[in-house]
Amino acid sequence: MTLIFELATLFLITAFTNVLGTLKTLLISKKIMNPVYFVVFVDAMIFATIVSKVTSSTGIHYTLAFALGKSMGVFIGGKVDDKLALGIIEIDLFLSNKDKMIAVAESLRSVGYTVNNYPVRGNHGDRRYKIEIVIKKKEFKIFENILEKHDIYDPTMKIKNVSKIHGKITPTNIVPTQKSLLKRKRRLSA
């Protein structure tokens, strides 16, 4: 009974450390450094404990629990990445229908996004229309909902990660409240 408990514990802890490793990678890639130091410390402490347990054991069962835990951790880490959706992305949406392009661009503007749209040439020089938008990654679902509202499914898109933006680009549709605007104004005048 204790062997099964030890193997289950090893599996769960290994999965957890792999999730921490994924989180560490995400935070570093987004240049969010303060929590990384703590995550690395916890990960290193747990890893050292696990490795000593696996190497001092006899038989392959501890090694299998470790390997399966790592695999499960990768799976869970991917889900965590999808859920957190850290960062800003730039989306280039290509449409063949000018009226739909205008309608989508106006819908995006009406909810608060900065949108550029213009004619381009596609495959074989065919006329197409491009919508360019910069949004927070976690708001991608809002973008997809707007496309569905205009009966656009599985369009041609180019999605790129953006490390920084400057100027008047609005990457979110969340409009600051009057209270937060007053706080910002007071802070700037002080």
GROMACS .gro file of C-alpha atoms in nm, residues 95-169:
model
   75
   95LEU     CA    1  -1.087   3.847  -4.657
   96SER     CA    2  -1.208   3.843  -5.018
   97ASN     CA    3  -1.531   4.030  -4.950
   98LYS     CA    4  -1.490   4.406  -4.908
   99ASP     CA    5  -1.825   4.453  -4.733
  100LYS     CA    6  -1.743   4.186  -4.474
  101MET     CA    7  -1.400   4.342  -4.422
  102ILE     CA    8  -1.557   4.682  -4.352
  103ALA     CA    9  -1.821   4.531  -4.122
  104VAL     CA   10  -1.564   4.334  -3.920
  105ALA     CA   11  -1.327   4.632  -3.894
  106GLU     CA   12  -1.610   4.856  -3.771
  107SER     CA   13  -1.728   4.594  -3.520
  108LEU     CA   14  -1.376   4.568  -3.380
  109ARG     CA   15  -1.348   4.946  -3.356
  110SER     CA   16  -1.688   4.972  -3.189
  111VAL     CA   17  -1.572   4.750  -2.901
  112GLY     CA   18  -1.256   4.955  -2.852
  113TYR     CA   19  -0.977   4.801  -3.059
  114THR     CA   20  -0.734   4.985  -3.284
  115VAL     CA   21  -0.783   4.848  -3.637
  116ASN     CA   22  -0.610   4.908  -3.969
  117ASN     CA   23  -0.765   4.784  -4.291
  118TYR     CA   24  -0.657   4.813  -4.652
  119PRO     CA   25  -0.662   4.635  -4.988
  120VAL     CA   26  -0.387   4.384  -5.067
  121ARG     CA   27  -0.306   4.132  -5.339
  122GLY     CA   28  -0.341   3.763  -5.261
  123ASN     CA   29  -0.263   3.442  -5.444
  124HIS     CA   30  -0.227   3.498  -5.823
  125GLY     CA   31  -0.259   3.873  -5.767
  126ASP     CA   32  -0.626   3.849  -5.671
  127ARG     CA   33  -0.766   4.146  -5.479
  128ARG     CA   34  -0.812   4.078  -5.107
  129TYR     CA   35  -0.864   4.289  -4.799
  130LYS     CA   36  -0.650   4.287  -4.487
  131ILE     CA   37  -0.753   4.375  -4.134
  132GLU     CA   38  -0.471   4.433  -3.889
  133ILE     CA   39  -0.545   4.430  -3.516
  134VAL     CA   40  -0.332   4.416  -3.202
  135ILE     CA   41  -0.504   4.251  -2.905
  136LYS     CA   42  -0.429   4.082  -2.577
  137LYS     CA   43  -0.396   3.709  -2.629
  138LYS     CA   44  -0.664   3.637  -2.369
  139GLU     CA   45  -0.914   3.846  -2.571
  140PHE     CA   46  -0.874   3.634  -2.885
  141LYS     CA   47  -1.215   3.476  -2.814
  142ILE     CA   48  -1.377   3.821  -2.847
  143PHE     CA   49  -1.217   3.850  -3.191
  144GLU     CA   50  -1.345   3.504  -3.290
  145ASN     CA   51  -1.696   3.592  -3.170
  146ILE     CA   52  -1.697   3.904  -3.387
  147LEU     CA   53  -1.592   3.696  -3.688
  148GLU     CA   54  -1.871   3.445  -3.620
  149LYS     CA   55  -2.121   3.730  -3.588
  150HIS     CA   56  -2.031   3.820  -3.948
  151ASP     CA   57  -2.048   3.455  -4.066
  152ILE     CA   58  -1.671   3.423  -4.107
  153TYR     CA   59  -1.541   3.078  -4.018
  154ASP     CA   60  -1.185   2.947  -4.062
  155PRO     CA   61  -1.046   3.258  -4.239
  156THR     CA   62  -0.689   3.310  -4.356
  157MET     CA   63  -0.501   3.471  -4.066
  158LYS     CA   64  -0.146   3.544  -3.965
  159ILE     CA   65  -0.094   3.563  -3.588
  160LYS     CA   66   0.229   3.699  -3.440
  161ASN     CA   67   0.347   3.759  -3.084
  162VAL     CA   68   0.423   4.122  -3.004
  163SER     CA   69   0.675   4.206  -2.733
  164LYS     CA   70   0.594   4.577  -2.694
  165ILE     CA   71   0.365   4.843  -2.831
  166HIS     CA   72   0.398   5.222  -2.819
  167GLY     CA   73   0.170   5.505  -2.916
  168LYS     CA   74  -0.204   5.507  -2.964
  169ILE     CA   75  -0.255   5.134  -3.023
   0.00000   0.00000   0.00000
